Every structure is written in structure tokens, then in C-alpha cells.
Amino acid sequence: ILTTTMTIVYALVSRQKTVLAEHTTASVTGNFPTVTRVLLAKIPPSDGRMIYNYDDYVFHYVVENGICFLCMSDEKNRHRVPFALLQEIQELFTHKYGLEVPQRAIAFSLNEEFSRILQDRMEYYNSAGANVDSLSSVKNQIESVKDNMVQNIEQVLERGEKIELLVDKTDRLNQQAFIFERSGRELKRAMWWRNARWAAFLVVAGGFAIFFVAGLVCGFDFHRCKAH
């Protein structure tokens, strides 16, 4: 990845395997939400933090009070920025929902509100990463993350279990434009068929109406009109 700044591409909040909120950076696509579901099944519910490496990507997570805060970044050997993000997300989440609501919430029930906060904080830490990385307070927090807390994802997989991380840093706006254009064509086609059906219905209904009126005037066998 030819970038000089760290990019945090994905973040979520979950209760074990139940994802409560998540956000993906707009310019990145991939199957990492699927990969994180595999990881969530492996993360113990007890309080702690860990780093998982996968090729050129790193998953950082913090668990506190049974709630997991996880993010994925595209640069190894830089852990302060992701953990600083996770710490702030944890504080904001706890302040907003307390300790009881997350324990009862169903999947994605908090996504509409909190995904916006995830997006805002991810954008901030992606743009201010270098400054955050130099904060002594963050350095002190990351001292607890020792080498034995950094693992390769393959180490936590069961025998025969395999995952493949696919990430495509493309311009999602182009994809959205294509989808919008295709949807527009489909909508236009659907509207044309609906108008055609209405036109056919009106023609048939009009024919029946004319026949009915003519039947009232001339009789339905038209004998009165023939007499004239």
C-alpha cells in the first residue's frame, strides 16, 4: 500500500458475535466485515486487547464489560492510532448508551446513530494520525500491548478453517454512480410498463363503457337502433 498516512478502513462495536454498529471507509470495499465475524467468534468476552495481523492489514480490538471495539487498519507496526481511536469510541459509546443498553441491544439496533460517530472519529484519526501517534498518553496506553499480544489471524483459526481477506481500494463513488444509473434505467423501464398497462386498461375500460352506453340506448342486441 503506497500511502504515507495510516488508513483505518473499518470499525465496529459488538457484543461477542452480535454487531451493534459498524462503519466502512467510503473509498474501500472488501470482505473484511465477513472476516471480522470470524474473528469475533474467536475473541474472548473477558476484558483485554489484542492485535491480529493479516497480510498488510491489522485488526486491533479492545473488550471491556463484554463489549468489543474493533478496527482494521492498513499499516503494520503502528498501533497507537488505532488504539487511540478505540479508546475514544469506547468512551463515546459508554457515555451514550451506558452499560445496560448494549447488553440488551439486538444486532445493528444502534447502527443508525453510532455509525455516524464511527465515521466522524475514523475520519479524524485518519487525518490526524501522525499527531495522535506522538502523544505520550497514547504511548503509555500501548505499552501494555506486548509482542505476545500480536498474533497472526491464522493462529486463532481452527484446523481446516480458512479465511481470505479481500480489500479493493477503489472509488466507491464511481460504483455508486453506476448503481444509480442502472437503477434509473430500471425505474424508467418499470414506469414505461406501468404506463403501458394503464393505457391498455383505459382502452379496454373505455370500450366496455361505450358498449354499455350503446346498449342502454339501442338495446344490447341493438334492435332499437336497427329499427331506425
PDB file of C-alpha atoms in Angstrom:
ATOM      1  CA  ILE A   1       0.000   0.000   0.000  1.00  0.00           C
ATOM      2  CA  LEU A   2       1.691   3.178  -1.184  1.00  0.00           C
ATOM      3  CA  THR A   3       0.469   5.620   1.436  1.00  0.00           C
ATOM      4  CA  THR A   4       2.302   7.750   3.975  1.00  0.00           C
ATOM      5  CA  THR A   5      -0.611   8.032   6.359  1.00  0.00           C
ATOM      6  CA  MET A   6      -2.414   5.287   8.155  1.00  0.00           C
ATOM      7  CA  THR A   7      -5.861   4.435   6.911  1.00  0.00           C
ATOM      8  CA  ILE A   8      -8.346   2.934   9.331  1.00  0.00           C
ATOM      9  CA  VAL A   9     -10.734   1.346   6.869  1.00  0.00           C
ATOM     10  CA  TYR A  10     -13.269  -0.344   9.122  1.00  0.00           C
ATOM     11  CA  ALA A  11     -14.554  -0.188  12.694  1.00  0.00           C
ATOM     12  CA  LEU A  12     -17.299  -1.874  14.673  1.00  0.00           C
ATOM     13  CA  VAL A  13     -18.834  -2.269  18.117  1.00  0.00           C
ATOM     14  CA  SER A  14     -20.167  -5.673  19.088  1.00  0.00           C
ATOM     15  CA  ARG A  15     -21.352  -7.815  21.946  1.00  0.00           C
ATOM     16  CA  GLN A  16     -19.474 -11.012  21.218  1.00  0.00           C
ATOM     17  CA  LYS A  17     -20.705 -12.001  17.729  1.00  0.00           C
ATOM     18  CA  THR A  18     -23.629  -9.560  17.706  1.00  0.00           C
ATOM     19  CA  VAL A  19     -22.574  -6.444  15.784  1.00  0.00           C
ATOM     20  CA  LEU A  20     -24.275  -3.358  17.199  1.00  0.00           C
ATOM     21  CA  ALA A  21     -22.763  -0.727  14.884  1.00  0.00           C
ATOM     22  CA  GLU A  22     -20.141  -0.592  12.132  1.00  0.00           C
ATOM     23  CA  HIS A  23     -18.692   1.740   9.506  1.00  0.00           C
ATOM     24  CA  THR A  24     -16.511   1.261   6.434  1.00  0.00           C
ATOM     25  CA  THR A  25     -14.375   3.980   4.854  1.00  0.00           C
ATOM     26  CA  ALA A  26     -16.139   5.103   1.670  1.00  0.00           C
ATOM     27  CA  SER A  27     -13.181   4.519  -0.690  1.00  0.00           C
ATOM     28  CA  VAL A  28     -12.609   0.899   0.356  1.00  0.00           C
ATOM     29  CA  THR A  29     -14.508  -2.260  -0.469  1.00  0.00           C
ATOM     30  CA  GLY A  30     -13.824  -5.822   0.538  1.00  0.00           C
ATOM     31  CA  ASN A  31     -14.938  -8.790   2.562  1.00  0.00           C
ATOM     32  CA  PHE A  32     -13.428  -7.622   5.869  1.00  0.00           C
ATOM     33  CA  PRO A  33     -16.876  -7.420   7.538  1.00  0.00           C
ATOM     34  CA  THR A  34     -17.124 -11.157   6.872  1.00  0.00           C
ATOM     35  CA  VAL A  35     -13.595 -11.743   8.171  1.00  0.00           C
ATOM     36  CA  THR A  36     -14.368  -9.802  11.351  1.00  0.00           C
ATOM     37  CA  ARG A  37     -17.355 -12.078  12.010  1.00  0.00           C
ATOM     38  CA  VAL A  38     -14.894 -14.985  12.118  1.00  0.00           C
ATOM     39  CA  LEU A  39     -12.638 -13.000  14.458  1.00  0.00           C
ATOM     40  CA  LEU A  40     -15.495 -12.047  16.770  1.00  0.00           C
ATOM     41  CA  ALA A  41     -16.207 -15.722  17.315  1.00  0.00           C
ATOM     42  CA  LYS A  42     -12.600 -16.159  18.495  1.00  0.00           C
ATOM     43  CA  ILE A  43     -12.352 -13.109  20.762  1.00  0.00           C
ATOM     44  CA  PRO A  44     -12.884 -13.997  24.443  1.00  0.00           C
ATOM     45  CA  PRO A  45     -15.580 -11.949  26.228  1.00  0.00           C
ATOM     46  CA  SER A  46     -13.225 -11.075  29.098  1.00  0.00           C
ATOM     47  CA  ASP A  47     -11.674  -7.607  29.234  1.00  0.00           C
ATOM     48  CA  GLY A  48      -8.499  -7.274  27.201  1.00  0.00           C
ATOM     49  CA  ARG A  49      -6.916  -6.081  23.996  1.00  0.00           C
ATOM     50  CA  MET A  50      -5.185  -7.785  21.102  1.00  0.00           C
ATOM     51  CA  ILE A  51      -3.717  -7.214  17.659  1.00  0.00           C
ATOM     52  CA  TYR A  52      -4.240  -9.608  14.758  1.00  0.00           C
ATOM     53  CA  ASN A  53      -2.141  -9.356  11.583  1.00  0.00           C
ATOM     54  CA  TYR A  54      -3.387 -10.468   8.209  1.00  0.00           C
ATOM     55  CA  ASP A  55      -1.090  -9.797   5.221  1.00  0.00           C
ATOM     56  CA  ASP A  56      -0.761  -5.994   5.061  1.00  0.00           C
ATOM     57  CA  TYR A  57      -3.709  -5.339   7.363  1.00  0.00           C
ATOM     58  CA  VAL A  58      -4.060  -5.237  11.126  1.00  0.00           C
ATOM     59  CA  PHE A  59      -7.093  -5.797  13.337  1.00  0.00           C
ATOM     60  CA  HIS A  60      -6.985  -4.081  16.737  1.00  0.00           C
ATOM     61  CA  TYR A  61      -9.578  -4.708  19.383  1.00  0.00           C
ATOM     62  CA  VAL A  62     -10.417  -3.781  22.954  1.00  0.00           C
ATOM     63  CA  VAL A  63     -13.002  -5.625  25.067  1.00  0.00           C
ATOM     64  CA  GLU A  64     -14.482  -4.023  28.156  1.00  0.00           C
ATOM     65  CA  ASN A  65     -17.611  -5.039  30.066  1.00  0.00           C
ATOM     66  CA  GLY A  66     -18.361  -7.631  27.412  1.00  0.00           C
ATOM     67  CA  ILE A  67     -18.411  -5.082  24.566  1.00  0.00           C
ATOM     68  CA  CYS A  68     -15.827  -5.358  21.790  1.00  0.00           C
ATOM     69  CA  PHE A  69     -14.461  -2.295  19.977  1.00  0.00           C
ATOM     70  CA  LEU A  70     -12.569  -3.320  16.848  1.00  0.00           C
ATOM     71  CA  CYS A  71     -10.949  -1.568  13.915  1.00  0.00           C
ATOM     72  CA  MET A  72      -8.961  -2.592  10.861  1.00  0.00           C
ATOM     73  CA  SER A  73      -6.047  -0.549   9.504  1.00  0.00           C
ATOM     74  CA  ASP A  74      -3.742  -0.910   6.533  1.00  0.00           C
ATOM     75  CA  GLU A  75      -0.378  -0.404   8.218  1.00  0.00           C
ATOM     76  CA  LYS A  76       1.606  -2.693  10.496  1.00  0.00           C
ATOM     77  CA  ASN A  77       3.790  -1.651  13.421  1.00  0.00           C
ATOM     78  CA  ARG A  78       1.687   1.415  14.177  1.00  0.00           C
ATOM     79  CA  HIS A  79      -0.682   0.586  16.990  1.00  0.00           C
ATOM     80  CA  ARG A  80      -1.110   3.871  18.835  1.00  0.00           C
ATOM     81  CA  VAL A  81      -3.514   5.488  16.383  1.00  0.00           C
ATOM     82  CA  PRO A  82      -5.929   2.527  16.182  1.00  0.00           C
ATOM     83  CA  PHE A  83      -5.929   2.072  19.951  1.00  0.00           C
ATOM     84  CA  ALA A  84      -6.433   5.801  20.481  1.00  0.00           C
ATOM     85  CA  LEU A  85      -9.440   5.585  18.156  1.00  0.00           C
ATOM     86  CA  LEU A  86     -10.800   2.566  20.003  1.00  0.00           C
ATOM     87  CA  GLN A  87     -10.370   4.263  23.361  1.00  0.00           C
ATOM     88  CA  GLU A  88     -12.352   7.315  22.232  1.00  0.00           C
ATOM     89  CA  ILE A  89     -15.031   5.148  20.588  1.00  0.00           C
ATOM     90  CA  GLN A  90     -15.338   3.188  23.815  1.00  0.00           C
ATOM     91  CA  GLU A  91     -15.740   6.377  25.868  1.00  0.00           C
ATOM     92  CA  LEU A  92     -18.299   7.860  23.462  1.00  0.00           C
ATOM     93  CA  PHE A  93     -20.245   4.598  23.274  1.00  0.00           C
ATOM     94  CA  THR A  94     -20.356   4.145  27.039  1.00  0.00           C
ATOM     95  CA  HIS A  95     -21.336   7.784  27.589  1.00  0.00           C
ATOM     96  CA  LYS A  96     -24.160   7.493  25.035  1.00  0.00           C
ATOM     97  CA  TYR A  97     -25.600   4.093  25.917  1.00  0.00           C
ATOM     98  CA  GLY A  98     -24.279   3.246  29.384  1.00  0.00           C
ATOM     99  CA  LEU A  99     -23.575  -0.346  30.396  1.00  0.00           C
ATOM    100  CA  GLU A 100     -27.047  -1.911  30.276  1.00  0.00           C
ATOM    101  CA  VAL A 101     -28.391  -0.912  26.838  1.00  0.00           C
ATOM    102  CA  PRO A 102     -25.583  -2.643  24.878  1.00  0.00           C
ATOM    103  CA  GLN A 103     -26.215  -5.865  26.796  1.00  0.00           C
ATOM    104  CA  ARG A 104     -29.845  -5.975  25.595  1.00  0.00           C
ATOM    105  CA  ALA A 105     -29.494  -4.444  22.125  1.00  0.00           C
ATOM    106  CA  ILE A 106     -30.157  -6.626  19.101  1.00  0.00           C
ATOM    107  CA  ALA A 107     -27.908  -6.715  16.026  1.00  0.00           C
ATOM    108  CA  PHE A 108     -27.420  -3.312  14.328  1.00  0.00           C
ATOM    109  CA  SER A 109     -30.046  -1.654  16.521  1.00  0.00           C
ATOM    110  CA  LEU A 110     -27.525   1.082  17.396  1.00  0.00           C
ATOM    111  CA  ASN A 111     -26.075   1.370  13.910  1.00  0.00           C
ATOM    112  CA  GLU A 112     -28.146   4.288  12.634  1.00  0.00           C
ATOM    113  CA  GLU A 113     -26.929   6.565  15.427  1.00  0.00           C
ATOM    114  CA  PHE A 114     -23.481   5.290  16.243  1.00  0.00           C
ATOM    115  CA  SER A 115     -22.201   4.555  12.726  1.00  0.00           C
ATOM    116  CA  ARG A 116     -22.119   8.327  12.181  1.00  0.00           C
ATOM    117  CA  ILE A 117     -19.909   8.692  15.236  1.00  0.00           C
ATOM    118  CA  LEU A 118     -17.655   5.899  13.967  1.00  0.00           C
ATOM    119  CA  GLN A 119     -17.377   7.659  10.623  1.00  0.00           C
ATOM    120  CA  ASP A 120     -16.548  11.010  12.210  1.00  0.00           C
ATOM    121  CA  ARG A 121     -13.880   9.576  14.524  1.00  0.00           C
ATOM    122  CA  MET A 122     -12.332   7.422  11.776  1.00  0.00           C
ATOM    123  CA  GLU A 123     -12.030  10.437   9.500  1.00  0.00           C
ATOM    124  CA  TYR A 124     -10.443  12.433  12.311  1.00  0.00           C
ATOM    125  CA  TYR A 125      -7.860   9.804  13.218  1.00  0.00           C
ATOM    126  CA  ASN A 126      -7.051   9.128   9.572  1.00  0.00           C
ATOM    127  CA  SER A 127      -6.299  12.813   9.010  1.00  0.00           C
ATOM    128  CA  ALA A 128      -4.611  13.482  12.373  1.00  0.00           C
ATOM    129  CA  GLY A 129      -2.862  10.139  12.728  1.00  0.00           C
ATOM    130  CA  ALA A 130       0.690  11.474  12.886  1.00  0.00           C
ATOM    131  CA  ASN A 131      -0.184  13.884  15.703  1.00  0.00           C
ATOM    132  CA  VAL A 132      -2.047  11.214  17.647  1.00  0.00           C
ATOM    133  CA  ASP A 133       0.830   8.793  17.189  1.00  0.00           C
ATOM    134  CA  SER A 134       3.181  11.157  19.014  1.00  0.00           C
ATOM    135  CA  LEU A 135       1.043  11.672  22.120  1.00  0.00           C
ATOM    136  CA  SER A 136       2.795  10.420  25.240  1.00  0.00           C
ATOM    137  CA  SER A 137      -0.525   9.460  26.833  1.00  0.00           C
ATOM    138  CA  VAL A 138      -1.261   7.114  23.953  1.00  0.00           C
ATOM    139  CA  LYS A 139       2.264   5.698  24.136  1.00  0.00           C
ATOM    140  CA  ASN A 140       1.719   4.801  27.777  1.00  0.00           C
ATOM    141  CA  GLN A 141      -1.539   3.021  26.999  1.00  0.00           C
ATOM    142  CA  ILE A 142       0.061   0.900  24.292  1.00  0.00           C
ATOM    143  CA  GLU A 143       2.957  -0.219  26.467  1.00  0.00           C
ATOM    144  CA  SER A 144       0.622  -2.923  27.764  1.00  0.00           C
ATOM    145  CA  VAL A 145       0.460  -4.426  24.273  1.00  0.00           C
ATOM    146  CA  LYS A 146       3.452  -6.758  24.274  1.00  0.00           C
ATOM    147  CA  ASP A 147       4.787  -8.911  21.471  1.00  0.00           C
ATOM    148  CA  ASN A 148       2.821 -11.918  22.722  1.00  0.00           C
ATOM    149  CA  MET A 149      -0.394  -9.918  22.213  1.00  0.00           C
ATOM    150  CA  VAL A 150       0.274  -9.623  18.477  1.00  0.00           C
ATOM    151  CA  GLN A 151      -0.840 -12.691  16.547  1.00  0.00           C
ATOM    152  CA  ASN A 152      -1.415 -13.751  13.004  1.00  0.00           C
ATOM    153  CA  ILE A 153      -5.074 -14.441  12.287  1.00  0.00           C
ATOM    154  CA  GLU A 154      -4.180 -17.966  11.196  1.00  0.00           C
ATOM    155  CA  GLN A 155      -3.079 -18.706  14.765  1.00  0.00           C
ATOM    156  CA  VAL A 156      -6.641 -18.359  16.068  1.00  0.00           C
ATOM    157  CA  LEU A 157      -8.299 -20.371  13.325  1.00  0.00           C
ATOM    158  CA  GLU A 158      -9.251 -23.957  13.931  1.00  0.00           C
ATOM    159  CA  ARG A 159      -7.743 -26.739  11.845  1.00  0.00           C
ATOM    160  CA  GLY A 160      -9.190 -26.693   8.350  1.00  0.00           C
ATOM    161  CA  GLU A 161     -10.706 -23.254   8.869  1.00  0.00           C
ATOM    162  CA  LYS A 162      -9.623 -20.677   6.343  1.00  0.00           C
ATOM    163  CA  ILE A 163     -10.461 -17.085   5.600  1.00  0.00           C
ATOM    164  CA  GLU A 164      -9.354 -14.879   2.739  1.00  0.00           C
ATOM    165  CA  LEU A 165      -9.227 -11.134   3.208  1.00  0.00           C
ATOM    166  CA  LEU A 166     -10.104  -9.193   0.078  1.00  0.00           C
ATOM    167  CA  VAL A 167      -9.721  -5.417   0.015  1.00  0.00           C
ATOM    168  CA  ASP A 168     -10.296  -3.206  -3.002  1.00  0.00           C
ATOM    169  CA  LYS A 169      -9.386   0.451  -2.586  1.00  0.00           C
ATOM    170  CA  THR A 170     -11.452   1.740  -5.464  1.00  0.00           C
ATOM    171  CA  ASP A 171     -13.503   4.866  -5.804  1.00  0.00           C
ATOM    172  CA  ARG A 172     -16.828   3.795  -4.368  1.00  0.00           C
ATOM    173  CA  LEU A 173     -18.426   6.931  -5.765  1.00  0.00           C
ATOM    174  CA  ASN A 174     -17.951   5.514  -9.263  1.00  0.00           C
ATOM    175  CA  GLN A 175     -19.610   2.294  -8.150  1.00  0.00           C
ATOM    176  CA  GLN A 176     -22.473   4.224  -6.617  1.00  0.00           C
ATOM    177  CA  ALA A 177     -22.854   6.265  -9.819  1.00  0.00           C
ATOM    178  CA  PHE A 178     -23.069   3.068 -11.858  1.00  0.00           C
ATOM    179  CA  ILE A 179     -25.609   1.590  -9.457  1.00  0.00           C
ATOM    180  CA  PHE A 180     -27.622   4.824  -9.581  1.00  0.00           C
ATOM    181  CA  GLU A 181     -27.535   4.864 -13.382  1.00  0.00           C
ATOM    182  CA  ARG A 182     -28.596   1.227 -13.589  1.00  0.00           C
ATOM    183  CA  SER A 183     -31.363   1.827 -11.043  1.00  0.00           C
ATOM    184  CA  GLY A 184     -32.506   4.820 -13.078  1.00  0.00           C
ATOM    185  CA  ARG A 185     -32.797   2.726 -16.226  1.00  0.00           C
ATOM    186  CA  GLU A 186     -34.679   0.010 -14.376  1.00  0.00           C
ATOM    187  CA  LEU A 187     -37.040   2.580 -12.857  1.00  0.00           C
ATOM    188  CA  LYS A 188     -37.645   4.168 -16.248  1.00  0.00           C
ATOM    189  CA  ARG A 189     -38.415   0.747 -17.759  1.00  0.00           C
ATOM    190  CA  ALA A 190     -40.749  -0.098 -14.883  1.00  0.00           C
ATOM    191  CA  MET A 191     -42.567   3.242 -15.258  1.00  0.00           C
ATOM    192  CA  TRP A 192     -42.983   2.637 -19.019  1.00  0.00           C
ATOM    193  CA  TRP A 193     -44.544  -0.778 -18.425  1.00  0.00           C
ATOM    194  CA  ARG A 194     -46.823   0.622 -15.745  1.00  0.00           C
ATOM    195  CA  ASN A 195     -47.992   3.408 -18.092  1.00  0.00           C
ATOM    196  CA  ALA A 196     -48.497   0.866 -20.877  1.00  0.00           C
ATOM    197  CA  ARG A 197     -50.639  -1.302 -18.614  1.00  0.00           C
ATOM    198  CA  TRP A 198     -52.689   1.713 -17.568  1.00  0.00           C
ATOM    199  CA  ALA A 199     -53.166   2.723 -21.207  1.00  0.00           C
ATOM    200  CA  ALA A 200     -54.319  -0.790 -22.110  1.00  0.00           C
ATOM    201  CA  PHE A 201     -56.677  -0.823 -19.134  1.00  0.00           C
ATOM    202  CA  LEU A 202     -58.160   2.542 -20.099  1.00  0.00           C
ATOM    203  CA  VAL A 203     -58.694   1.401 -23.699  1.00  0.00           C
ATOM    204  CA  VAL A 204     -60.462  -1.776 -22.567  1.00  0.00           C
ATOM    205  CA  ALA A 205     -62.490   0.099 -19.933  1.00  0.00           C
ATOM    206  CA  GLY A 206     -63.412   2.758 -22.470  1.00  0.00           C
ATOM    207  CA  GLY A 207     -64.570   0.113 -24.925  1.00  0.00           C
ATOM    208  CA  PHE A 208     -66.771  -1.512 -22.290  1.00  0.00           C
ATOM    209  CA  ALA A 209     -68.173   1.886 -21.292  1.00  0.00           C
ATOM    210  CA  ILE A 210     -69.084   2.710 -24.904  1.00  0.00           C
ATOM    211  CA  PHE A 211     -70.687  -0.703 -25.370  1.00  0.00           C
ATOM    212  CA  PHE A 212     -72.673  -0.309 -22.146  1.00  0.00           C
ATOM    213  CA  VAL A 213     -73.975   3.151 -23.058  1.00  0.00           C
ATOM    214  CA  ALA A 214     -74.818   1.992 -26.568  1.00  0.00           C
ATOM    215  CA  GLY A 215     -76.625  -0.996 -25.063  1.00  0.00           C
ATOM    216  CA  LEU A 216     -78.737   1.256 -22.858  1.00  0.00           C
ATOM    217  CA  VAL A 217     -79.697   3.423 -25.823  1.00  0.00           C
ATOM    218  CA  CYS A 218     -80.102   0.815 -28.543  1.00  0.00           C
ATOM    219  CA  GLY A 219     -80.557  -2.348 -26.547  1.00  0.00           C
ATOM    220  CA  PHE A 220     -77.765  -4.812 -26.088  1.00  0.00           C
ATOM    221  CA  ASP A 221     -78.738  -6.592 -29.344  1.00  0.00           C
ATOM    222  CA  PHE A 222     -79.011  -3.119 -30.999  1.00  0.00           C
ATOM    223  CA  HIS A 223     -82.575  -3.854 -32.190  1.00  0.00           C
ATOM    224  CA  ARG A 224     -83.810  -0.334 -31.387  1.00  0.00           C
ATOM    225  CA  CYS A 225     -81.093   1.270 -33.442  1.00  0.00           C
ATOM    226  CA  LYS A 226     -81.673  -1.194 -36.305  1.00  0.00           C
ATOM    227  CA  ALA A 227     -85.364  -0.276 -36.311  1.00  0.00           C
ATOM    228  CA  HIS A 228     -84.455   3.299 -37.099  1.00  0.00           C
TER     229      HIS A 228
END
